[in-house]
Structure formats: C-alpha cells, structure tokens
Amino acid sequence: MSDEKKLYGFLVEFEEVDDLRSAAEKVRDAGYTQWDCHSPFPIHGMDGAMGIKPTILPWFVLCAGIIGATVGLLMQWYMNAVDYPIIISGKPMFSLPANIPIIFELTILLSALTAVGGLFALNGLPMHYHPLFSNERFLRATNDRFFLVIEARDPKFNLEQTRQLLDSFGGAAVETVED
C-alpha cells in the first residue's frame, strides 16, 4: 500500500457570512462545479449564490405516491371484485369509499420510503469517511467559521489558478486538503 496522500482540494476559511456568500458567487461565476460551502447554520440566499438547482427528489416521491395509490386501488379491486367476490349485505363488489384508507396508506408508505431512500442515494449516504473531517481548521465549521471547498476532481481545477482565486477572496486561511 502507498502512504502517498492524494489532493482532495482547497479549503478557504471565512469569519463572516457575507464573505462566504460573496466568495460562493465568484466561484459559481468562475464555472466550478465540484465545490461546496460549510457553515454552522443555514444561510439565507446561499442556494442562489451557489447556483444550486432544485433537486429531482420531489418528482421521485410524487411518482412513488401515484404508484402507491394505483397499487392500493387495483389490489383491493382485484381481491374484492375478481379473486374472492363475496356479497355482504347487498353491498357492491367494489366501492371506492371503503377502500380509501388502504389507498391512502400505500400512497404515504411508498412516498415516505422513496423520500428516505432517495435522500440517502442522491447524497451518497452513508459516508463513513470524508477528507475534510481530518482537517483541524474545519472542526470549527460547526462552531463559528465558514468554509468554502473546491475539490480537485473539478474539471476546471488548476493548482495555481484555483489557489490564486481562493487567495483573492481574502479569507482567514487557504489550505490544501488531502485524501
């Protein structure tokens, strides 16, 4: 095994929220795609500053809900009207109001499972190791500092140019992060 460490990216630290937001806008405008911001709390307007597009997860959840409703309806219709028809007190073989609870439950069940599974899948979870967690400076990301990280796997990443861009932000520190 090799002990040689691989470059993960550059980390820049900021003390103020506005500095992080301004830097995020500049990184977005520079065309980087593999980068992220870390802060101890949600920052209003950061999605726009980073150019984050809406996720596809709500569409997955909607499709799962529609599938759940359809399966619930068809399953009960098949069981009550086709597979095992029994006339009870002169009621019809299939009545929609009597089947609503199961349709509702299957809609919610499949939607919820898809939301949780999709959340894990789209975010690459569970992640047992991340190179940023070994950086001493990054430990303050949950306390009082703001960080911007540009990953080395970004197609636009260039060692000198990316470093110069991050230095131009005037952050408290710019460091390399190794994997």
Short mmCIF file of N, CA and C in Angstrom, two decimals:
data_model
loop_
_atom_site.label_atom_id
_atom_site.label_comp_id
_atom_site.label_asym_id
_atom_site.label_seq_id
_atom_site.Cartn_x
_atom_site.Cartn_y
_atom_site.Cartn_z
N MET A 1 0.81 -1.18 0.00
CA MET A 1 0.00 0.00 0.00
C MET A 1 0.86 1.24 0.00
N SER A 2 0.39 2.25 -0.66
CA SER A 2 1.10 3.51 -0.74
C SER A 2 0.63 4.47 0.34
N ASP A 3 1.59 5.15 1.00
CA ASP A 3 1.23 6.15 2.01
C ASP A 3 1.10 7.53 1.38
N GLU A 4 1.28 7.61 0.06
CA GLU A 4 1.20 8.90 -0.61
C GLU A 4 -0.23 9.42 -0.57
N LYS A 5 -0.36 10.65 -0.11
CA LYS A 5 -1.70 11.24 0.01
C LYS A 5 -2.08 11.92 -1.29
N LYS A 6 -3.35 11.86 -1.59
CA LYS A 6 -3.88 12.43 -2.81
C LYS A 6 -4.56 13.74 -2.47
N LEU A 7 -4.40 14.72 -3.34
CA LEU A 7 -5.01 16.03 -3.11
C LEU A 7 -6.53 15.92 -3.25
N TYR A 8 -7.26 16.35 -2.22
CA TYR A 8 -8.71 16.37 -2.29
C TYR A 8 -9.20 17.72 -2.83
N GLY A 9 -8.54 18.81 -2.42
CA GLY A 9 -8.95 20.13 -2.88
C GLY A 9 -8.39 21.22 -2.01
N PHE A 10 -8.95 22.42 -2.19
CA PHE A 10 -8.54 23.57 -1.39
C PHE A 10 -9.69 23.97 -0.48
N LEU A 11 -9.30 24.43 0.71
CA LEU A 11 -10.24 24.87 1.72
C LEU A 11 -9.93 26.31 2.07
N VAL A 12 -10.92 27.18 2.05
CA VAL A 12 -10.71 28.57 2.47
C VAL A 12 -11.67 28.87 3.61
N GLU A 13 -11.15 29.54 4.62
CA GLU A 13 -11.91 29.84 5.83
C GLU A 13 -12.31 31.31 5.85
N PHE A 14 -13.54 31.57 6.27
CA PHE A 14 -14.03 32.93 6.41
C PHE A 14 -14.56 33.13 7.83
N GLU A 15 -14.51 34.39 8.27
CA GLU A 15 -15.04 34.70 9.60
C GLU A 15 -16.45 35.28 9.52
N GLU A 16 -16.84 35.78 8.35
CA GLU A 16 -18.15 36.43 8.21
C GLU A 16 -18.98 35.74 7.12
N VAL A 17 -20.29 35.75 7.32
CA VAL A 17 -21.22 35.13 6.38
C VAL A 17 -21.16 35.82 5.01
N ASP A 18 -21.12 37.12 5.02
CA ASP A 18 -21.13 37.87 3.75
C ASP A 18 -19.90 37.55 2.91
N ASP A 19 -18.77 37.31 3.56
CA ASP A 19 -17.56 36.96 2.82
C ASP A 19 -17.74 35.60 2.13
N LEU A 20 -18.35 34.66 2.84
CA LEU A 20 -18.60 33.33 2.25
C LEU A 20 -19.57 33.44 1.08
N ARG A 21 -20.64 34.21 1.26
CA ARG A 21 -21.64 34.35 0.19
C ARG A 21 -21.00 35.01 -1.04
N SER A 22 -20.20 36.03 -0.83
CA SER A 22 -19.54 36.71 -1.95
C SER A 22 -18.56 35.76 -2.66
N ALA A 23 -17.81 34.98 -1.88
CA ALA A 23 -16.87 34.02 -2.47
C ALA A 23 -17.62 32.95 -3.26
N ALA A 24 -18.76 32.51 -2.73
CA ALA A 24 -19.56 31.48 -3.43
C ALA A 24 -20.03 32.00 -4.78
N GLU A 25 -20.45 33.25 -4.82
CA GLU A 25 -20.89 33.83 -6.11
C GLU A 25 -19.74 33.88 -7.11
N LYS A 26 -18.55 34.21 -6.61
CA LYS A 26 -17.39 34.28 -7.51
C LYS A 26 -16.97 32.90 -8.01
N VAL A 27 -17.03 31.91 -7.14
CA VAL A 27 -16.68 30.54 -7.56
C VAL A 27 -17.71 30.03 -8.57
N ARG A 28 -18.97 30.30 -8.30
CA ARG A 28 -20.04 29.91 -9.25
C ARG A 28 -19.81 30.58 -10.60
N ASP A 29 -19.51 31.89 -10.58
CA ASP A 29 -19.31 32.62 -11.83
C ASP A 29 -18.04 32.17 -12.56
N ALA A 30 -17.07 31.65 -11.80
CA ALA A 30 -15.84 31.16 -12.43
C ALA A 30 -16.06 29.83 -13.14
N GLY A 31 -17.19 29.17 -12.88
CA GLY A 31 -17.51 27.95 -13.61
C GLY A 31 -17.17 26.65 -12.91
N TYR A 32 -16.80 26.70 -11.65
CA TYR A 32 -16.51 25.46 -10.92
C TYR A 32 -17.81 24.70 -10.66
N THR A 33 -17.73 23.38 -10.66
CA THR A 33 -18.93 22.57 -10.44
C THR A 33 -18.81 21.63 -9.23
N GLN A 34 -17.59 21.31 -8.83
CA GLN A 34 -17.38 20.39 -7.70
C GLN A 34 -16.86 21.18 -6.51
N TRP A 35 -17.74 21.88 -5.85
CA TRP A 35 -17.35 22.67 -4.69
C TRP A 35 -18.54 22.77 -3.75
N ASP A 36 -18.26 23.20 -2.51
CA ASP A 36 -19.33 23.27 -1.53
C ASP A 36 -18.98 24.32 -0.47
N CYS A 37 -20.01 24.77 0.23
CA CYS A 37 -19.85 25.71 1.33
C CYS A 37 -20.31 25.03 2.62
N HIS A 38 -19.64 25.36 3.71
CA HIS A 38 -19.97 24.76 5.00
C HIS A 38 -20.10 25.89 6.03
N SER A 39 -21.17 25.86 6.79
CA SER A 39 -21.39 26.89 7.80
C SER A 39 -22.07 26.26 9.01
N PRO A 40 -21.98 26.93 10.17
CA PRO A 40 -22.61 26.36 11.37
C PRO A 40 -24.13 26.47 11.37
N PHE A 41 -24.69 27.24 10.44
CA PHE A 41 -26.15 27.40 10.36
C PHE A 41 -26.54 27.68 8.91
N PRO A 42 -27.82 27.47 8.57
CA PRO A 42 -28.25 27.77 7.20
C PRO A 42 -28.13 29.27 6.91
N ILE A 43 -27.73 29.60 5.71
CA ILE A 43 -27.54 31.00 5.31
C ILE A 43 -28.57 31.33 4.24
N HIS A 44 -29.38 32.34 4.53
CA HIS A 44 -30.40 32.77 3.57
C HIS A 44 -29.73 33.29 2.30
N GLY A 45 -30.18 32.78 1.16
CA GLY A 45 -29.65 33.23 -0.12
C GLY A 45 -28.45 32.45 -0.62
N MET A 46 -27.98 31.47 0.17
CA MET A 46 -26.79 30.73 -0.24
C MET A 46 -27.06 29.83 -1.44
N ASP A 47 -28.27 29.28 -1.53
CA ASP A 47 -28.60 28.45 -2.70
C ASP A 47 -28.44 29.24 -3.98
N GLY A 48 -28.93 30.45 -3.99
CA GLY A 48 -28.79 31.30 -5.17
C GLY A 48 -27.35 31.68 -5.43
N ALA A 49 -26.61 31.97 -4.36
CA ALA A 49 -25.20 32.33 -4.51
C ALA A 49 -24.39 31.18 -5.08
N MET A 50 -24.77 29.96 -4.71
CA MET A 50 -24.05 28.78 -5.20
C MET A 50 -24.59 28.29 -6.53
N GLY A 51 -25.75 28.79 -6.94
CA GLY A 51 -26.34 28.34 -8.20
C GLY A 51 -26.91 26.94 -8.11
N ILE A 52 -27.42 26.59 -6.93
CA ILE A 52 -27.98 25.24 -6.74
C ILE A 52 -29.34 25.15 -7.40
N LYS A 53 -29.51 24.14 -8.21
CA LYS A 53 -30.77 23.91 -8.89
C LYS A 53 -31.66 23.02 -8.02
N PRO A 54 -32.99 23.10 -8.22
CA PRO A 54 -33.88 22.23 -7.43
C PRO A 54 -33.55 20.74 -7.65
N THR A 55 -33.74 19.97 -6.62
CA THR A 55 -33.45 18.54 -6.69
C THR A 55 -34.57 17.78 -7.42
N ILE A 56 -34.24 16.59 -7.86
CA ILE A 56 -35.21 15.74 -8.56
C ILE A 56 -36.00 14.88 -7.58
N LEU A 57 -35.62 14.91 -6.30
CA LEU A 57 -36.27 14.05 -5.29
C LEU A 57 -37.78 14.24 -5.21
N PRO A 58 -38.35 15.45 -5.24
CA PRO A 58 -39.82 15.56 -5.18
C PRO A 58 -40.52 14.82 -6.32
N TRP A 59 -39.91 14.74 -7.47
CA TRP A 59 -40.53 14.01 -8.58
C TRP A 59 -40.53 12.51 -8.32
N PHE A 60 -39.44 12.01 -7.71
CA PHE A 60 -39.41 10.59 -7.32
C PHE A 60 -40.52 10.29 -6.31
N VAL A 61 -40.69 11.18 -5.33
CA VAL A 61 -41.69 10.99 -4.28
C VAL A 61 -43.10 11.04 -4.89
N LEU A 62 -43.32 11.98 -5.79
CA LEU A 62 -44.63 12.06 -6.45
C LEU A 62 -44.94 10.79 -7.22
N CYS A 63 -43.98 10.29 -7.98
CA CYS A 63 -44.18 9.05 -8.75
C CYS A 63 -44.46 7.87 -7.81
N ALA A 64 -43.72 7.79 -6.71
CA ALA A 64 -43.95 6.70 -5.75
C ALA A 64 -45.34 6.80 -5.14
N GLY A 65 -45.79 8.01 -4.85
CA GLY A 65 -47.13 8.20 -4.30
C GLY A 65 -48.21 7.78 -5.29
N ILE A 66 -48.03 8.13 -6.54
CA ILE A 66 -49.00 7.74 -7.57
C ILE A 66 -49.01 6.22 -7.74
N ILE A 67 -47.83 5.63 -7.72
CA ILE A 67 -47.75 4.16 -7.82
C ILE A 67 -48.43 3.51 -6.62
N GLY A 68 -48.18 4.05 -5.41
CA GLY A 68 -48.81 3.51 -4.21
C GLY A 68 -50.32 3.59 -4.27
N ALA A 69 -50.85 4.72 -4.72
CA ALA A 69 -52.31 4.87 -4.82
C ALA A 69 -52.89 3.90 -5.85
N THR A 70 -52.20 3.78 -6.96
CA THR A 70 -52.69 2.89 -8.02
C THR A 70 -52.65 1.43 -7.57
N VAL A 71 -51.56 1.02 -6.96
CA VAL A 71 -51.44 -0.36 -6.48
C VAL A 71 -52.49 -0.64 -5.41
N GLY A 72 -52.70 0.30 -4.49
CA GLY A 72 -53.72 0.13 -3.45
C GLY A 72 -55.11 -0.04 -4.03
N LEU A 73 -55.43 0.76 -5.03
CA LEU A 73 -56.75 0.68 -5.66
C LEU A 73 -56.92 -0.63 -6.42
N LEU A 74 -55.94 -0.96 -7.27
CA LEU A 74 -56.04 -2.17 -8.08
C LEU A 74 -56.01 -3.44 -7.23
N MET A 75 -55.17 -3.44 -6.20
CA MET A 75 -55.08 -4.61 -5.33
C MET A 75 -56.43 -4.89 -4.65
N GLN A 76 -57.08 -3.88 -4.12
CA GLN A 76 -58.36 -4.08 -3.44
C GLN A 76 -59.47 -4.42 -4.43
N TRP A 77 -59.46 -3.79 -5.58
CA TRP A 77 -60.46 -4.12 -6.59
C TRP A 77 -60.31 -5.57 -7.00
N TYR A 78 -59.07 -6.03 -7.26
CA TYR A 78 -58.85 -7.41 -7.68
C TYR A 78 -59.29 -8.39 -6.60
N MET A 79 -58.91 -8.12 -5.37
CA MET A 79 -59.23 -9.06 -4.28
C MET A 79 -60.73 -9.10 -4.00
N ASN A 80 -61.40 -7.96 -4.02
CA ASN A 80 -62.83 -7.91 -3.65
C ASN A 80 -63.78 -8.23 -4.80
N ALA A 81 -63.42 -7.84 -6.02
CA ALA A 81 -64.35 -7.99 -7.14
C ALA A 81 -64.02 -9.16 -8.05
N VAL A 82 -62.79 -9.64 -8.07
CA VAL A 82 -62.39 -10.68 -9.02
C VAL A 82 -61.94 -11.95 -8.31
N ASP A 83 -60.98 -11.87 -7.45
CA ASP A 83 -60.36 -13.06 -6.86
C ASP A 83 -61.25 -13.74 -5.83
N TYR A 84 -61.90 -13.01 -4.98
CA TYR A 84 -62.71 -13.61 -3.91
C TYR A 84 -63.97 -12.78 -3.70
N PRO A 85 -64.88 -12.80 -4.68
CA PRO A 85 -66.07 -11.96 -4.57
C PRO A 85 -67.09 -12.52 -3.58
N ILE A 86 -67.45 -11.72 -2.62
CA ILE A 86 -68.48 -12.10 -1.65
C ILE A 86 -69.44 -10.91 -1.52
N ILE A 87 -70.70 -11.19 -1.67
CA ILE A 87 -71.70 -10.14 -1.50
C ILE A 87 -72.08 -10.10 -0.03
N ILE A 88 -71.84 -8.97 0.60
CA ILE A 88 -72.15 -8.82 2.02
C ILE A 88 -73.22 -7.74 2.16
N SER A 89 -74.35 -8.13 2.68
CA SER A 89 -75.47 -7.21 2.94
C SER A 89 -75.88 -6.44 1.70
N GLY A 90 -75.73 -7.02 0.55
CA GLY A 90 -76.16 -6.39 -0.68
C GLY A 90 -75.27 -5.25 -1.14
N LYS A 91 -74.10 -5.12 -0.56
CA LYS A 91 -73.18 -4.04 -0.96
C LYS A 91 -72.53 -4.39 -2.29
N PRO A 92 -72.08 -3.39 -3.05
CA PRO A 92 -71.44 -3.68 -4.34
C PRO A 92 -70.10 -4.41 -4.14
N MET A 93 -69.64 -5.09 -5.19
CA MET A 93 -68.38 -5.83 -5.11
C MET A 93 -67.19 -4.90 -4.88
N PHE A 94 -67.28 -3.72 -5.44
CA PHE A 94 -66.20 -2.76 -5.24
C PHE A 94 -66.80 -1.40 -4.98
N SER A 95 -66.40 -0.78 -3.88
CA SER A 95 -66.87 0.55 -3.52
C SER A 95 -65.66 1.39 -3.15
N LEU A 96 -65.47 2.49 -3.82
CA LEU A 96 -64.29 3.33 -3.60
C LEU A 96 -64.18 3.86 -2.17
N PRO A 97 -65.24 4.40 -1.56
CA PRO A 97 -65.08 4.95 -0.21
C PRO A 97 -64.55 3.94 0.81
N ALA A 98 -64.94 2.67 0.68
CA ALA A 98 -64.47 1.67 1.64
C ALA A 98 -62.99 1.36 1.45
N ASN A 99 -62.44 1.67 0.30
CA ASN A 99 -61.04 1.33 0.00
C ASN A 99 -60.08 2.51 0.16
N ILE A 100 -60.59 3.67 0.48
CA ILE A 100 -59.75 4.86 0.60
C ILE A 100 -58.65 4.71 1.66
N PRO A 101 -58.91 4.15 2.85
CA PRO A 101 -57.84 4.06 3.85
C PRO A 101 -56.60 3.28 3.35
N ILE A 102 -56.81 2.18 2.67
CA ILE A 102 -55.66 1.39 2.19
C ILE A 102 -54.94 2.15 1.07
N ILE A 103 -55.70 2.78 0.20
CA ILE A 103 -55.07 3.58 -0.87
C ILE A 103 -54.23 4.69 -0.25
N PHE A 104 -54.77 5.37 0.74
CA PHE A 104 -54.04 6.44 1.42
C PHE A 104 -52.77 5.91 2.08
N GLU A 105 -52.91 4.80 2.79
CA GLU A 105 -51.75 4.24 3.49
C GLU A 105 -50.64 3.82 2.54
N LEU A 106 -50.99 3.19 1.43
CA LEU A 106 -49.95 2.79 0.46
C LEU A 106 -49.32 4.00 -0.21
N THR A 107 -50.10 5.05 -0.44
CA THR A 107 -49.55 6.28 -1.01
C THR A 107 -48.51 6.88 -0.08
N ILE A 108 -48.85 6.99 1.18
CA ILE A 108 -47.93 7.57 2.17
C ILE A 108 -46.72 6.66 2.38
N LEU A 109 -46.94 5.35 2.48
CA LEU A 109 -45.83 4.42 2.72
C LEU A 109 -44.79 4.48 1.60
N LEU A 110 -45.24 4.36 0.35
CA LEU A 110 -44.27 4.38 -0.75
C LEU A 110 -43.62 5.74 -0.91
N SER A 111 -44.36 6.81 -0.67
CA SER A 111 -43.78 8.15 -0.75
C SER A 111 -42.70 8.35 0.31
N ALA A 112 -43.00 7.94 1.53
CA ALA A 112 -42.03 8.12 2.62
C ALA A 112 -40.78 7.28 2.40
N LEU A 113 -40.95 6.02 2.00
CA LEU A 113 -39.78 5.17 1.76
C LEU A 113 -38.94 5.71 0.61
N THR A 114 -39.59 6.21 -0.42
CA THR A 114 -38.86 6.78 -1.54
C THR A 114 -38.13 8.06 -1.13
N ALA A 115 -38.74 8.87 -0.30
CA ALA A 115 -38.09 10.10 0.16
C ALA A 115 -36.83 9.77 0.96
N VAL A 116 -36.93 8.82 1.87
CA VAL A 116 -35.76 8.46 2.69
C VAL A 116 -34.69 7.79 1.83
N GLY A 117 -35.09 6.82 1.02
CA GLY A 117 -34.12 6.12 0.17
C GLY A 117 -33.50 7.05 -0.86
N GLY A 118 -34.31 7.93 -1.44
CA GLY A 118 -33.79 8.89 -2.42
C GLY A 118 -32.85 9.88 -1.79
N LEU A 119 -33.15 10.30 -0.57
CA LEU A 119 -32.27 11.23 0.14
C LEU A 119 -30.89 10.60 0.35
N PHE A 120 -30.88 9.37 0.79
CA PHE A 120 -29.61 8.68 1.00
C PHE A 120 -28.87 8.48 -0.33
N ALA A 121 -29.59 8.03 -1.35
CA ALA A 121 -28.95 7.73 -2.63
C ALA A 121 -28.42 8.99 -3.31
N LEU A 122 -29.20 10.03 -3.35
CA LEU A 122 -28.79 11.26 -4.05
C LEU A 122 -27.67 11.99 -3.32
N ASN A 123 -27.56 11.80 -2.01
CA ASN A 123 -26.50 12.45 -1.25
C ASN A 123 -25.29 11.56 -1.02
N GLY A 124 -25.33 10.34 -1.55
CA GLY A 124 -24.19 9.43 -1.39
C GLY A 124 -24.01 8.97 0.04
N LEU A 125 -25.08 8.80 0.75
CA LEU A 125 -25.02 8.38 2.15
C LEU A 125 -25.26 6.88 2.27
N PRO A 126 -24.78 6.22 3.28
CA PRO A 126 -23.96 6.76 4.36
C PRO A 126 -22.51 6.94 3.92
N MET A 127 -21.88 7.98 4.41
CA MET A 127 -20.49 8.28 4.10
C MET A 127 -19.71 8.17 5.41
N HIS A 128 -18.89 7.14 5.51
CA HIS A 128 -18.20 6.88 6.77
C HIS A 128 -16.90 7.67 6.90
N TYR A 129 -16.41 8.22 5.79
CA TYR A 129 -15.18 9.00 5.85
C TYR A 129 -15.27 10.14 4.86
N HIS A 130 -14.78 11.29 5.26
CA HIS A 130 -14.67 12.43 4.36
C HIS A 130 -13.35 13.13 4.66
N PRO A 131 -12.60 13.48 3.65
CA PRO A 131 -11.28 14.08 3.88
C PRO A 131 -11.33 15.36 4.71
N LEU A 132 -12.40 16.11 4.66
CA LEU A 132 -12.48 17.35 5.43
C LEU A 132 -12.48 17.10 6.93
N PHE A 133 -12.95 15.95 7.35
CA PHE A 133 -13.03 15.68 8.78
C PHE A 133 -11.66 15.51 9.43
N SER A 134 -10.61 15.30 8.63
CA SER A 134 -9.27 15.18 9.19
C SER A 134 -8.56 16.53 9.25
N ASN A 135 -9.19 17.59 8.78
CA ASN A 135 -8.59 18.92 8.80
C ASN A 135 -8.94 19.61 10.13
N GLU A 136 -7.90 20.03 10.85
CA GLU A 136 -8.10 20.65 12.17
C GLU A 136 -8.91 21.94 12.08
N ARG A 137 -8.63 22.72 11.08
CA ARG A 137 -9.31 24.01 10.92
C ARG A 137 -10.81 23.81 10.65
N PHE A 138 -11.13 22.75 9.92
CA PHE A 138 -12.52 22.51 9.53
C PHE A 138 -13.41 22.14 10.73
N LEU A 139 -12.81 21.77 11.85
CA LEU A 139 -13.60 21.42 13.04
C LEU A 139 -14.45 22.60 13.51
N ARG A 140 -14.04 23.81 13.15
CA ARG A 140 -14.80 25.00 13.58
C ARG A 140 -16.01 25.26 12.69
N ALA A 141 -16.23 24.43 11.68
CA ALA A 141 -17.37 24.62 10.78
C ALA A 141 -18.70 24.46 11.52
N THR A 142 -18.69 23.74 12.62
CA THR A 142 -19.92 23.59 13.40
C THR A 142 -20.00 24.59 14.53
N ASN A 143 -19.01 25.47 14.63
CA ASN A 143 -18.99 26.41 15.74
C ASN A 143 -19.15 27.86 15.29
N ASP A 144 -18.10 28.42 14.66
CA ASP A 144 -18.16 29.85 14.36
C ASP A 144 -17.43 30.24 13.07
N ARG A 145 -17.11 29.30 12.21
CA ARG A 145 -16.39 29.63 10.97
C ARG A 145 -17.16 29.13 9.76
N PHE A 146 -16.81 29.73 8.63
CA PHE A 146 -17.47 29.43 7.36
C PHE A 146 -16.40 28.99 6.37
N PHE A 147 -16.69 27.93 5.63
CA PHE A 147 -15.69 27.35 4.75
C PHE A 147 -16.23 27.16 3.34
N LEU A 148 -15.33 27.32 2.40
CA LEU A 148 -15.62 27.01 1.00
C LEU A 148 -14.55 26.03 0.53
N VAL A 149 -14.98 24.96 -0.10
CA VAL A 149 -14.05 23.92 -0.55
C VAL A 149 -14.23 23.71 -2.04
N ILE A 150 -13.14 23.75 -2.78
CA ILE A 150 -13.16 23.39 -4.20
C ILE A 150 -12.40 22.08 -4.34
N GLU A 151 -13.05 21.08 -4.90
CA GLU A 151 -12.46 19.75 -5.00
C GLU A 151 -11.53 19.65 -6.21
N ALA A 152 -10.49 18.84 -6.05
CA ALA A 152 -9.50 18.66 -7.12
C ALA A 152 -10.09 17.92 -8.32
N ARG A 153 -11.19 17.21 -8.13
CA ARG A 153 -11.80 16.48 -9.25
C ARG A 153 -12.63 17.38 -10.16
N ASP A 154 -12.75 18.65 -9.81
CA ASP A 154 -13.47 19.61 -10.65
C ASP A 154 -12.74 19.75 -11.98
N PRO A 155 -13.47 19.69 -13.08
CA PRO A 155 -12.80 19.80 -14.39
C PRO A 155 -12.05 21.10 -14.58
N LYS A 156 -12.45 22.14 -13.90
CA LYS A 156 -11.80 23.44 -14.05
C LYS A 156 -10.65 23.63 -13.05
N PHE A 157 -10.44 22.66 -12.18
CA PHE A 157 -9.44 22.78 -11.13
C PHE A 157 -8.03 22.83 -11.72
N ASN A 158 -7.31 23.87 -11.34
CA ASN A 158 -5.90 24.02 -11.70
C ASN A 158 -5.21 24.48 -10.43
N LEU A 159 -4.13 23.82 -10.08
CA LEU A 159 -3.48 24.07 -8.79
C LEU A 159 -3.18 25.55 -8.56
N GLU A 160 -2.54 26.19 -9.52
CA GLU A 160 -2.15 27.59 -9.33
C GLU A 160 -3.34 28.54 -9.47
N GLN A 161 -4.14 28.35 -10.50
CA GLN A 161 -5.25 29.28 -10.74
C GLN A 161 -6.32 29.19 -9.65
N THR A 162 -6.60 27.98 -9.19
CA THR A 162 -7.60 27.83 -8.14
C THR A 162 -7.08 28.44 -6.84
N ARG A 163 -5.81 28.23 -6.56
CA ARG A 163 -5.21 28.82 -5.36
C ARG A 163 -5.25 30.34 -5.42
N GLN A 164 -4.95 30.91 -6.58
CA GLN A 164 -4.99 32.37 -6.74
C GLN A 164 -6.42 32.89 -6.56
N LEU A 165 -7.38 32.17 -7.11
CA LEU A 165 -8.77 32.61 -6.95
C LEU A 165 -9.15 32.63 -5.47
N LEU A 166 -8.81 31.57 -4.75
CA LEU A 166 -9.18 31.50 -3.34
C LEU A 166 -8.41 32.54 -2.52
N ASP A 167 -7.15 32.79 -2.86
CA ASP A 167 -6.38 33.83 -2.16
C ASP A 167 -7.00 35.20 -2.37
N SER A 168 -7.60 35.42 -3.54
CA SER A 168 -8.18 36.74 -3.84
C SER A 168 -9.42 37.04 -3.00
N PHE A 169 -9.99 36.04 -2.36
CA PHE A 169 -11.18 36.27 -1.55
C PHE A 169 -10.86 36.92 -0.21
N GLY A 170 -9.61 36.87 0.21
CA GLY A 170 -9.22 37.49 1.47
C GLY A 170 -9.70 36.73 2.69
N GLY A 171 -9.81 35.43 2.59
CA GLY A 171 -10.23 34.60 3.72
C GLY A 171 -9.15 34.54 4.79
N ALA A 172 -9.52 34.00 5.93
CA ALA A 172 -8.57 33.90 7.04
C ALA A 172 -7.44 32.92 6.71
N ALA A 173 -7.72 31.91 5.93
CA ALA A 173 -6.69 30.93 5.58
C ALA A 173 -7.12 30.14 4.36
N VAL A 174 -6.14 29.74 3.56
CA VAL A 174 -6.36 28.84 2.43
C VAL A 174 -5.45 27.64 2.64
N GLU A 175 -6.02 26.45 2.66
CA GLU A 175 -5.24 25.24 2.91
C GLU A 175 -5.55 24.18 1.87
N THR A 176 -4.59 23.29 1.68
CA THR A 176 -4.86 22.12 0.86
C THR A 176 -5.46 21.03 1.76
N VAL A 177 -6.33 20.25 1.19
CA VAL A 177 -6.93 19.12 1.93
C VAL A 177 -6.52 17.87 1.18
N GLU A 178 -5.95 16.92 1.93
CA GLU A 178 -5.51 15.66 1.31
C GLU A 178 -6.46 14.54 1.69
N ASP A 179 -6.56 13.62 0.78
CA ASP A 179 -7.46 12.47 0.97
C ASP A 179 -6.72 11.34 1.62
#
